[in-house]
């Protein structure tokens, strides 16, 4: 349940298995032990992969939104 919105159920309907719990614990452990430069490298690769899945038009639109702003 959400503490901010008590009427909103934000729990996962899927039952978590012991394997799910182990995976979650391993991921949390590994994330807590990564150095900042490793986190940045992973995030950079993740974002690159996401953008490479988009069409050229979608990438151009994102680029235009970020870098082709009018200066007033």
PDB file of N, CA, C and O in Angstrom:
ATOM      1  N   UNK A   1       0.837  -1.189   0.000  1.00  0.00           N
ATOM      2  CA  UNK A   1       0.000   0.000   0.000  1.00  0.00           C
ATOM      3  C   UNK A   1       0.878   1.248   0.000  1.00  0.00           C
ATOM      4  O   UNK A   1       1.942   1.268   0.579  1.00  0.00           O
ATOM      5  N   UNK A   2       0.373   2.282  -0.632  1.00  0.00           N
ATOM      6  CA  UNK A   2       1.071   3.548  -0.681  1.00  0.00           C
ATOM      7  C   UNK A   2       0.867   4.299   0.627  1.00  0.00           C
ATOM      8  O   UNK A   2      -0.239   4.351   1.151  1.00  0.00           O
ATOM      9  N   UNK A   3       1.922   4.896   1.158  1.00  0.00           N
ATOM     10  CA  UNK A   3       1.769   5.693   2.374  1.00  0.00           C
ATOM     11  C   UNK A   3       1.245   7.081   2.054  1.00  0.00           C
ATOM     12  O   UNK A   3       0.574   7.693   2.867  1.00  0.00           O
ATOM     13  N   UNK A   4       1.516   7.568   0.855  1.00  0.00           N
ATOM     14  CA  UNK A   4       1.042   8.886   0.446  1.00  0.00           C
ATOM     15  C   UNK A   4      -0.434   8.834   0.066  1.00  0.00           C
ATOM     16  O   UNK A   4      -1.208   9.733   0.380  1.00  0.00           O
ATOM     17  N   UNK A   5      -0.822   7.765  -0.635  1.00  0.00           N
ATOM     18  CA  UNK A   5      -2.202   7.581  -1.072  1.00  0.00           C
ATOM     19  C   UNK A   5      -2.701   6.252  -0.512  1.00  0.00           C
ATOM     20  O   UNK A   5      -2.590   5.217  -1.156  1.00  0.00           O
ATOM     21  N   UNK A   6      -3.261   6.246   0.703  1.00  0.00           N
ATOM     22  CA  UNK A   6      -3.627   4.995   1.367  1.00  0.00           C
ATOM     23  C   UNK A   6      -4.642   4.143   0.599  1.00  0.00           C
ATOM     24  O   UNK A   6      -4.685   2.940   0.775  1.00  0.00           O
ATOM     25  N   UNK A   7      -5.441   4.747  -0.264  1.00  0.00           N
ATOM     26  CA  UNK A   7      -6.433   3.974  -1.017  1.00  0.00           C
ATOM     27  C   UNK A   7      -5.853   3.353  -2.281  1.00  0.00           C
ATOM     28  O   UNK A   7      -6.526   2.605  -2.977  1.00  0.00           O
ATOM     29  N   UNK A   8      -4.597   3.663  -2.600  1.00  0.00           N
ATOM     30  CA  UNK A   8      -3.972   3.166  -3.816  1.00  0.00           C
ATOM     31  C   UNK A   8      -3.100   1.958  -3.484  1.00  0.00           C
ATOM     32  O   UNK A   8      -2.180   2.036  -2.680  1.00  0.00           O
ATOM     33  N   UNK A   9      -3.430   0.816  -4.086  1.00  0.00           N
ATOM     34  CA  UNK A   9      -2.664  -0.406  -3.869  1.00  0.00           C
ATOM     35  C   UNK A   9      -1.548  -0.474  -4.900  1.00  0.00           C
ATOM     36  O   UNK A   9      -1.806  -0.613  -6.092  1.00  0.00           O
ATOM     37  N   UNK A  10      -0.303  -0.354  -4.455  1.00  0.00           N
ATOM     38  CA  UNK A  10       0.836  -0.357  -5.373  1.00  0.00           C
ATOM     39  C   UNK A  10       1.636  -1.652  -5.275  1.00  0.00           C
ATOM     40  O   UNK A  10       2.744  -1.746  -5.764  1.00  0.00           O
ATOM     41  N   UNK A  11       1.052  -2.659  -4.643  1.00  0.00           N
ATOM     42  CA  UNK A  11       1.758  -3.931  -4.512  1.00  0.00           C
ATOM     43  C   UNK A  11       1.717  -4.692  -5.824  1.00  0.00           C
ATOM     44  O   UNK A  11       0.827  -4.512  -6.652  1.00  0.00           O
ATOM     45  N   UNK A  12       2.679  -5.541  -6.002  1.00  0.00           N
ATOM     46  CA  UNK A  12       2.762  -6.396  -7.179  1.00  0.00           C
ATOM     47  C   UNK A  12       1.829  -7.584  -6.963  1.00  0.00           C
ATOM     48  O   UNK A  12       1.901  -8.260  -5.948  1.00  0.00           O
ATOM     49  N   UNK A  13       0.932  -7.829  -7.921  1.00  0.00           N
ATOM     50  CA  UNK A  13       0.000  -8.946  -7.795  1.00  0.00           C
ATOM     51  C   UNK A  13       0.707 -10.294  -7.920  1.00  0.00           C
ATOM     52  O   UNK A  13       0.196 -11.308  -7.463  1.00  0.00           O
ATOM     53  N   UNK A  14       1.864 -10.302  -8.522  1.00  0.00           N
ATOM     54  CA  UNK A  14       2.596 -11.546  -8.739  1.00  0.00           C
ATOM     55  C   UNK A  14       3.222 -12.010  -7.426  1.00  0.00           C
ATOM     56  O   UNK A  14       3.801 -11.236  -6.681  1.00  0.00           O
ATOM     57  N   UNK A  15       3.085 -13.294  -7.156  1.00  0.00           N
ATOM     58  CA  UNK A  15       3.725 -13.855  -5.966  1.00  0.00           C
ATOM     59  C   UNK A  15       5.234 -13.885  -6.160  1.00  0.00           C
ATOM     60  O   UNK A  15       5.724 -14.294  -7.194  1.00  0.00           O
ATOM     61  N   UNK A  16       5.955 -13.446  -5.157  1.00  0.00           N
ATOM     62  CA  UNK A  16       7.421 -13.467  -5.239  1.00  0.00           C
ATOM     63  C   UNK A  16       7.908 -14.824  -4.758  1.00  0.00           C
ATOM     64  O   UNK A  16       7.541 -15.281  -3.692  1.00  0.00           O
ATOM     65  N   UNK A  17       8.756 -15.416  -5.557  1.00  0.00           N
ATOM     66  CA  UNK A  17       9.314 -16.721  -5.219  1.00  0.00           C
ATOM     67  C   UNK A  17      10.606 -16.537  -4.444  1.00  0.00           C
ATOM     68  O   UNK A  17      11.192 -15.435  -4.440  1.00  0.00           O
ATOM     69  N   UNK A  18      11.089 -17.593  -3.808  1.00  0.00           N
ATOM     70  CA  UNK A  18      12.395 -17.486  -3.145  1.00  0.00           C
ATOM     71  C   UNK A  18      13.502 -17.070  -4.124  1.00  0.00           C
ATOM     72  O   UNK A  18      14.406 -16.316  -3.755  1.00  0.00           O
ATOM     73  N   UNK A  19      13.404 -17.521  -5.378  1.00  0.00           N
ATOM     74  CA  UNK A  19      14.394 -17.124  -6.386  1.00  0.00           C
ATOM     75  C   UNK A  19      14.314 -15.626  -6.643  1.00  0.00           C
ATOM     76  O   UNK A  19      15.346 -14.954  -6.763  1.00  0.00           O
ATOM     77  N   UNK A  20      13.092 -15.053  -6.723  1.00  0.00           N
ATOM     78  CA  UNK A  20      12.926 -13.606  -6.898  1.00  0.00           C
ATOM     79  C   UNK A  20      13.599 -12.853  -5.755  1.00  0.00           C
ATOM     80  O   UNK A  20      14.268 -11.841  -5.967  1.00  0.00           O
ATOM     81  N   UNK A  21      13.398 -13.336  -4.538  1.00  0.00           N
ATOM     82  CA  UNK A  21      13.990 -12.687  -3.365  1.00  0.00           C
ATOM     83  C   UNK A  21      15.511 -12.731  -3.430  1.00  0.00           C
ATOM     84  O   UNK A  21      16.184 -11.744  -3.135  1.00  0.00           O
ATOM     85  N   UNK A  22      16.066 -13.865  -3.806  1.00  0.00           N
ATOM     86  CA  UNK A  22      17.525 -13.997  -3.911  1.00  0.00           C
ATOM     87  C   UNK A  22      18.071 -13.051  -4.969  1.00  0.00           C
ATOM     88  O   UNK A  22      19.096 -12.387  -4.758  1.00  0.00           O
ATOM     89  N   UNK A  23      17.405 -12.990  -6.107  1.00  0.00           N
ATOM     90  CA  UNK A  23      17.849 -12.097  -7.179  1.00  0.00           C
ATOM     91  C   UNK A  23      17.823 -10.654  -6.709  1.00  0.00           C
ATOM     92  O   UNK A  23      18.775  -9.896  -6.923  1.00  0.00           O
ATOM     93  N   UNK A  24      16.744 -10.260  -6.044  1.00  0.00           N
ATOM     94  CA  UNK A  24      16.623  -8.895  -5.528  1.00  0.00           C
ATOM     95  C   UNK A  24      17.749  -8.586  -4.548  1.00  0.00           C
ATOM     96  O   UNK A  24      18.370  -7.518  -4.612  1.00  0.00           O
ATOM     97  N   UNK A  25      18.041  -9.499  -3.651  1.00  0.00           N
ATOM     98  CA  UNK A  25      19.109  -9.274  -2.676  1.00  0.00           C
ATOM     99  C   UNK A  25      20.470  -9.159  -3.348  1.00  0.00           C
ATOM    100  O   UNK A  25      21.291  -8.317  -2.970  1.00  0.00           O
ATOM    101  N   UNK A  26      20.728 -10.002  -4.349  1.00  0.00           N
ATOM    102  CA  UNK A  26      22.008  -9.938  -5.063  1.00  0.00           C
ATOM    103  C   UNK A  26      22.135  -8.609  -5.804  1.00  0.00           C
ATOM    104  O   UNK A  26      23.184  -7.954  -5.751  1.00  0.00           O
ATOM    105  N   UNK A  27      21.070  -8.185  -6.487  1.00  0.00           N
ATOM    106  CA  UNK A  27      21.096  -6.925  -7.232  1.00  0.00           C
ATOM    107  C   UNK A  27      21.339  -5.758  -6.276  1.00  0.00           C
ATOM    108  O   UNK A  27      22.181  -4.893  -6.535  1.00  0.00           O
ATOM    109  N   UNK A  28      20.623  -5.730  -5.165  1.00  0.00           N
ATOM    110  CA  UNK A  28      20.814  -4.655  -4.197  1.00  0.00           C
ATOM    111  C   UNK A  28      22.238  -4.647  -3.645  1.00  0.00           C
ATOM    112  O   UNK A  28      22.851  -3.586  -3.492  1.00  0.00           O
ATOM    113  N   UNK A  29      22.778  -5.814  -3.349  1.00  0.00           N
ATOM    114  CA  UNK A  29      24.150  -5.907  -2.855  1.00  0.00           C
ATOM    115  C   UNK A  29      25.128  -5.366  -3.891  1.00  0.00           C
ATOM    116  O   UNK A  29      26.011  -4.562  -3.570  1.00  0.00           O
ATOM    117  N   UNK A  30      24.974  -5.822  -5.130  1.00  0.00           N
ATOM    118  CA  UNK A  30      25.896  -5.399  -6.191  1.00  0.00           C
ATOM    119  C   UNK A  30      25.801  -3.894  -6.429  1.00  0.00           C
ATOM    120  O   UNK A  30      26.824  -3.220  -6.593  1.00  0.00           O
ATOM    121  N   UNK A  31      24.576  -3.350  -6.446  1.00  0.00           N
ATOM    122  CA  UNK A  31      24.417  -1.912  -6.650  1.00  0.00           C
ATOM    123  C   UNK A  31      25.065  -1.112  -5.525  1.00  0.00           C
ATOM    124  O   UNK A  31      25.680  -0.069  -5.762  1.00  0.00           O
ATOM    125  N   UNK A  32      24.928  -1.586  -4.317  1.00  0.00           N
ATOM    126  CA  UNK A  32      25.515  -0.884  -3.174  1.00  0.00           C
ATOM    127  C   UNK A  32      27.028  -0.944  -3.163  1.00  0.00           C
ATOM    128  O   UNK A  32      27.674  -0.168  -2.457  1.00  0.00           O
ATOM    129  N   UNK A  33      27.608  -1.855  -3.920  1.00  0.00           N
ATOM    130  CA  UNK A  33      29.061  -1.995  -3.934  1.00  0.00           C
ATOM    131  C   UNK A  33      29.707  -1.485  -5.214  1.00  0.00           C
ATOM    132  O   UNK A  33      30.922  -1.620  -5.375  1.00  0.00           O
ATOM    133  N   UNK A  34      28.934  -0.913  -6.099  1.00  0.00           N
ATOM    134  CA  UNK A  34      29.496  -0.347  -7.328  1.00  0.00           C
ATOM    135  C   UNK A  34      30.111   1.025  -7.048  1.00  0.00           C
ATOM    136  O   UNK A  34      29.619   1.781  -6.213  1.00  0.00           O
ATOM    137  N   UNK A  35      31.168   1.329  -7.779  1.00  0.00           N
ATOM    138  CA  UNK A  35      31.745   2.674  -7.714  1.00  0.00           C
ATOM    139  C   UNK A  35      30.947   3.577  -8.646  1.00  0.00           C
ATOM    140  O   UNK A  35      30.270   3.119  -9.568  1.00  0.00           O
ATOM    141  N   UNK A  36      31.017   4.867  -8.403  1.00  0.00           N
ATOM    142  CA  UNK A  36      30.249   5.829  -9.185  1.00  0.00           C
ATOM    143  C   UNK A  36      30.540   5.720 -10.678  1.00  0.00           C
ATOM    144  O   UNK A  36      29.621   5.740 -11.502  1.00  0.00           O
ATOM    145  N   UNK A  37      31.798   5.563 -11.050  1.00  0.00           N
ATOM    146  CA  UNK A  37      32.125   5.479 -12.476  1.00  0.00           C
ATOM    147  C   UNK A  37      31.532   4.214 -13.107  1.00  0.00           C
ATOM    148  O   UNK A  37      31.171   4.214 -14.282  1.00  0.00           O
ATOM    149  N   UNK A  38      31.379   3.148 -12.337  1.00  0.00           N
ATOM    150  CA  UNK A  38      30.743   1.938 -12.849  1.00  0.00           C
ATOM    151  C   UNK A  38      29.243   2.157 -13.063  1.00  0.00           C
ATOM    152  O   UNK A  38      28.672   1.690 -14.052  1.00  0.00           O
ATOM    153  N   UNK A  39      28.620   2.871 -12.137  1.00  0.00           N
ATOM    154  CA  UNK A  39      27.193   3.181 -12.260  1.00  0.00           C
ATOM    155  C   UNK A  39      26.953   4.058 -13.486  1.00  0.00           C
ATOM    156  O   UNK A  39      26.026   3.834 -14.260  1.00  0.00           O
ATOM    157  N   UNK A  40      27.807   5.058 -13.682  1.00  0.00           N
ATOM    158  CA  UNK A  40      27.680   5.947 -14.835  1.00  0.00           C
ATOM    159  C   UNK A  40      27.849   5.169 -16.133  1.00  0.00           C
ATOM    160  O   UNK A  40      27.098   5.371 -17.094  1.00  0.00           O
ATOM    161  N   UNK A  41      28.813   4.254 -16.175  1.00  0.00           N
ATOM    162  CA  UNK A  41      29.026   3.446 -17.379  1.00  0.00           C
ATOM    163  C   UNK A  41      27.811   2.571 -17.680  1.00  0.00           C
ATOM    164  O   UNK A  41      27.377   2.455 -18.835  1.00  0.00           O
ATOM    165  N   UNK A  42      27.231   1.967 -16.647  1.00  0.00           N
ATOM    166  CA  UNK A  42      26.027   1.135 -16.839  1.00  0.00           C
ATOM    167  C   UNK A  42      24.846   1.983 -17.317  1.00  0.00           C
ATOM    168  O   UNK A  42      24.113   1.575 -18.215  1.00  0.00           O
ATOM    169  N   UNK A  43      24.657   3.141 -16.707  1.00  0.00           N
ATOM    170  CA  UNK A  43      23.557   4.020 -17.095  1.00  0.00           C
ATOM    171  C   UNK A  43      23.740   4.505 -18.526  1.00  0.00           C
ATOM    172  O   UNK A  43      22.775   4.558 -19.297  1.00  0.00           O
ATOM    173  N   UNK A  44      24.961   4.835 -18.890  1.00  0.00           N
ATOM    174  CA  UNK A  44      25.241   5.283 -20.244  1.00  0.00           C
ATOM    175  C   UNK A  44      24.915   4.193 -21.264  1.00  0.00           C
ATOM    176  O   UNK A  44      24.288   4.455 -22.293  1.00  0.00           O
ATOM    177  N   UNK A  45      25.312   2.969 -20.971  1.00  0.00           N
ATOM    178  CA  UNK A  45      25.023   1.862 -21.877  1.00  0.00           C
ATOM    179  C   UNK A  45      23.526   1.599 -21.962  1.00  0.00           C
ATOM    180  O   UNK A  45      22.983   1.364 -23.038  1.00  0.00           O
ATOM    181  N   UNK A  46      22.839   1.670 -20.826  1.00  0.00           N
ATOM    182  CA  UNK A  46      21.391   1.459 -20.797  1.00  0.00           C
ATOM    183  C   UNK A  46      20.677   2.500 -21.655  1.00  0.00           C
ATOM    184  O   UNK A  46      19.810   2.169 -22.477  1.00  0.00           O
ATOM    185  N   UNK A  47      21.042   3.778 -21.497  1.00  0.00           N
ATOM    186  CA  UNK A  47      20.410   4.842 -22.271  1.00  0.00           C
ATOM    187  C   UNK A  47      20.732   4.714 -23.753  1.00  0.00           C
ATOM    188  O   UNK A  47      19.875   4.954 -24.609  1.00  0.00           O
ATOM    189  N   UNK A  48      21.963   4.340 -24.071  1.00  0.00           N
ATOM    190  CA  UNK A  48      22.348   4.121 -25.466  1.00  0.00           C
ATOM    191  C   UNK A  48      21.499   3.016 -26.082  1.00  0.00           C
ATOM    192  O   UNK A  48      20.976   3.160 -27.191  1.00  0.00           O
ATOM    193  N   UNK A  49      21.341   1.917 -25.359  1.00  0.00           N
ATOM    194  CA  UNK A  49      20.512   0.805 -25.848  1.00  0.00           C
ATOM    195  C   UNK A  49      19.069   1.249 -26.088  1.00  0.00           C
ATOM    196  O   UNK A  49      18.450   0.885 -27.094  1.00  0.00           O
ATOM    197  N   UNK A  50      18.523   2.053 -25.167  1.00  0.00           N
ATOM    198  CA  UNK A  50      17.146   2.545 -25.329  1.00  0.00           C
ATOM    199  C   UNK A  50      17.008   3.404 -26.583  1.00  0.00           C
ATOM    200  O   UNK A  50      16.049   3.267 -27.345  1.00  0.00           O
ATOM    201  N   UNK A  51      17.965   4.302 -26.784  1.00  0.00           N
ATOM    202  CA  UNK A  51      17.898   5.195 -27.930  1.00  0.00           C
ATOM    203  C   UNK A  51      18.112   4.453 -29.247  1.00  0.00           C
ATOM    204  O   UNK A  51      17.532   4.813 -30.266  1.00  0.00           O
ATOM    205  N   UNK A  52      18.938   3.423 -29.232  1.00  0.00           N
ATOM    206  CA  UNK A  52      19.187   2.659 -30.454  1.00  0.00           C
ATOM    207  C   UNK A  52      17.960   1.862 -30.899  1.00  0.00           C
ATOM    208  O   UNK A  52      17.857   1.479 -32.052  1.00  0.00           O
ATOM    209  N   UNK A  53      17.015   1.643 -29.987  1.00  0.00           N
ATOM    210  CA  UNK A  53      15.768   0.952 -30.324  1.00  0.00           C
ATOM    211  C   UNK A  53      14.763   1.894 -30.998  1.00  0.00           C
ATOM    212  O   UNK A  53      13.791   1.435 -31.580  1.00  0.00           O
ATOM    213  N   UNK A  54      14.991   3.192 -30.903  1.00  0.00           N
ATOM    214  CA  UNK A  54      14.067   4.175 -31.470  1.00  0.00           C
ATOM    215  C   UNK A  54      14.373   4.396 -32.947  1.00  0.00           C
ATOM    216  O   UNK A  54      15.464   4.115 -33.419  1.00  0.00           O
ATOM    217  N   UNK A  55      13.385   4.943 -33.636  1.00  0.00           N
ATOM    218  CA  UNK A  55      13.585   5.266 -35.049  1.00  0.00           C
ATOM    219  C   UNK A  55      14.443   6.523 -35.163  1.00  0.00           C
ATOM    220  O   UNK A  55      14.600   7.291 -34.198  1.00  0.00           O
ATOM    221  N   UNK A  56      14.948   6.755 -36.358  1.00  0.00           N
ATOM    222  CA  UNK A  56      15.761   7.956 -36.584  1.00  0.00           C
ATOM    223  C   UNK A  56      14.932   9.215 -36.329  1.00  0.00           C
ATOM    224  O   UNK A  56      15.427  10.198 -35.771  1.00  0.00           O
ATOM    225  N   UNK A  57      13.668   9.183 -36.694  1.00  0.00           N
ATOM    226  CA  UNK A  57      12.774  10.322 -36.469  1.00  0.00           C
ATOM    227  C   UNK A  57      12.592  10.586 -34.978  1.00  0.00           C
ATOM    228  O   UNK A  57      12.645  11.742 -34.537  1.00  0.00           O
ATOM    229  N   UNK A  58      12.392   9.529 -34.203  1.00  0.00           N
ATOM    230  CA  UNK A  58      12.229   9.692 -32.754  1.00  0.00           C
ATOM    231  C   UNK A  58      13.493  10.263 -32.122  1.00  0.00           C
ATOM    232  O   UNK A  58      13.414  11.155 -31.260  1.00  0.00           O
ATOM    233  N   UNK A  59      14.646   9.775 -32.556  1.00  0.00           N
ATOM    234  CA  UNK A  59      15.917  10.282 -32.030  1.00  0.00           C
ATOM    235  C   UNK A  59      16.082  11.753 -32.398  1.00  0.00           C
ATOM    236  O   UNK A  59      16.495  12.576 -31.571  1.00  0.00           O
ATOM    237  N   UNK A  60      15.736  12.108 -33.631  1.00  0.00           N
ATOM    238  CA  UNK A  60      15.847  13.505 -34.063  1.00  0.00           C
ATOM    239  C   UNK A  60      14.932  14.402 -33.243  1.00  0.00           C
ATOM    240  O   UNK A  60      15.315  15.508 -32.846  1.00  0.00           O
ATOM    241  N   UNK A  61      13.711  13.932 -32.944  1.00  0.00           N
ATOM    242  CA  UNK A  61      12.781  14.718 -32.130  1.00  0.00           C
ATOM    243  C   UNK A  61      13.344  14.953 -30.730  1.00  0.00           C
ATOM    244  O   UNK A  61      13.275  16.062 -30.193  1.00  0.00           O
ATOM    245  N   UNK A  62      13.896  13.916 -30.134  1.00  0.00           N
ATOM    246  CA  UNK A  62      14.495  14.058 -28.802  1.00  0.00           C
ATOM    247  C   UNK A  62      15.668  15.030 -28.861  1.00  0.00           C
ATOM    248  O   UNK A  62      15.811  15.917 -28.011  1.00  0.00           O
ATOM    249  N   UNK A  63      16.506  14.877 -29.868  1.00  0.00           N
ATOM    250  CA  UNK A  63      17.666  15.758 -30.045  1.00  0.00           C
ATOM    251  C   UNK A  63      17.210  17.212 -30.176  1.00  0.00           C
ATOM    252  O   UNK A  63      17.763  18.106 -29.524  1.00  0.00           O
ATOM    253  N   UNK A  64      16.197  17.441 -31.016  1.00  0.00           N
ATOM    254  CA  UNK A  64      15.691  18.803 -31.219  1.00  0.00           C
ATOM    255  C   UNK A  64      15.148  19.391 -29.925  1.00  0.00           C
ATOM    256  O   UNK A  64      15.366  20.572 -29.636  1.00  0.00           O
ATOM    257  N   UNK A  65      14.441  18.600 -29.145  1.00  0.00           N
ATOM    258  CA  UNK A  65      13.897  19.083 -27.873  1.00  0.00           C
ATOM    259  C   UNK A  65      15.007  19.486 -26.911  1.00  0.00           C
ATOM    260  O   UNK A  65      14.878  20.452 -26.167  1.00  0.00           O
ATOM    261  N   UNK A  66      16.111  18.756 -26.949  1.00  0.00           N
ATOM    262  CA  UNK A  66      17.200  19.027 -26.006  1.00  0.00           C
ATOM    263  C   UNK A  66      18.146  20.128 -26.462  1.00  0.00           C
ATOM    264  O   UNK A  66      18.607  20.939 -25.655  1.00  0.00           O
ATOM    265  N   UNK A  67      18.443  20.168 -27.763  1.00  0.00           N
ATOM    266  CA  UNK A  67      19.544  21.015 -28.215  1.00  0.00           C
ATOM    267  C   UNK A  67      19.166  22.126 -29.183  1.00  0.00           C
ATOM    268  O   UNK A  67      19.982  22.983 -29.471  1.00  0.00           O
ATOM    269  N   UNK A  68      17.972  22.130 -29.714  1.00  0.00           N
ATOM    270  CA  UNK A  68      17.583  23.173 -30.664  1.00  0.00           C
ATOM    271  C   UNK A  68      16.581  24.128 -30.047  1.00  0.00           C
ATOM    272  O   UNK A  68      15.561  24.444 -30.626  1.00  0.00           O
ATOM    273  N   UNK A  69      16.916  24.608 -28.875  1.00  0.00           N
ATOM    274  CA  UNK A  69      16.025  25.534 -28.179  1.00  0.00           C
ATOM    275  C   UNK A  69      16.319  26.952 -28.634  1.00  0.00           C
ATOM    276  O   UNK A  69      17.454  27.336 -28.862  1.00  0.00           O
ATOM    277  N   UNK A  70      15.274  27.750 -28.693  1.00  0.00           N
ATOM    278  CA  UNK A  70      15.440  29.171 -29.021  1.00  0.00           C
ATOM    279  C   UNK A  70      15.948  29.895 -27.788  1.00  0.00           C
ATOM    280  O   UNK A  70      15.499  29.670 -26.680  1.00  0.00           O
ATOM    281  N   UNK A  71      16.863  30.806 -28.009  1.00  0.00           N
ATOM    282  CA  UNK A  71      17.377  31.627 -26.903  1.00  0.00           C
ATOM    283  C   UNK A  71      16.690  32.969 -26.996  1.00  0.00           C
ATOM    284  O   UNK A  71      16.731  33.648 -28.020  1.00  0.00           O
ATOM    285  N   UNK A  72      16.005  33.368 -25.918  1.00  0.00           N
ATOM    286  CA  UNK A  72      15.289  34.647 -25.898  1.00  0.00           C
ATOM    287  C   UNK A  72      15.993  35.618 -25.009  1.00  0.00           C
ATOM    288  O   UNK A  72      16.505  35.357 -24.013  1.00  0.00           O
TER     289      UNK A  72
END
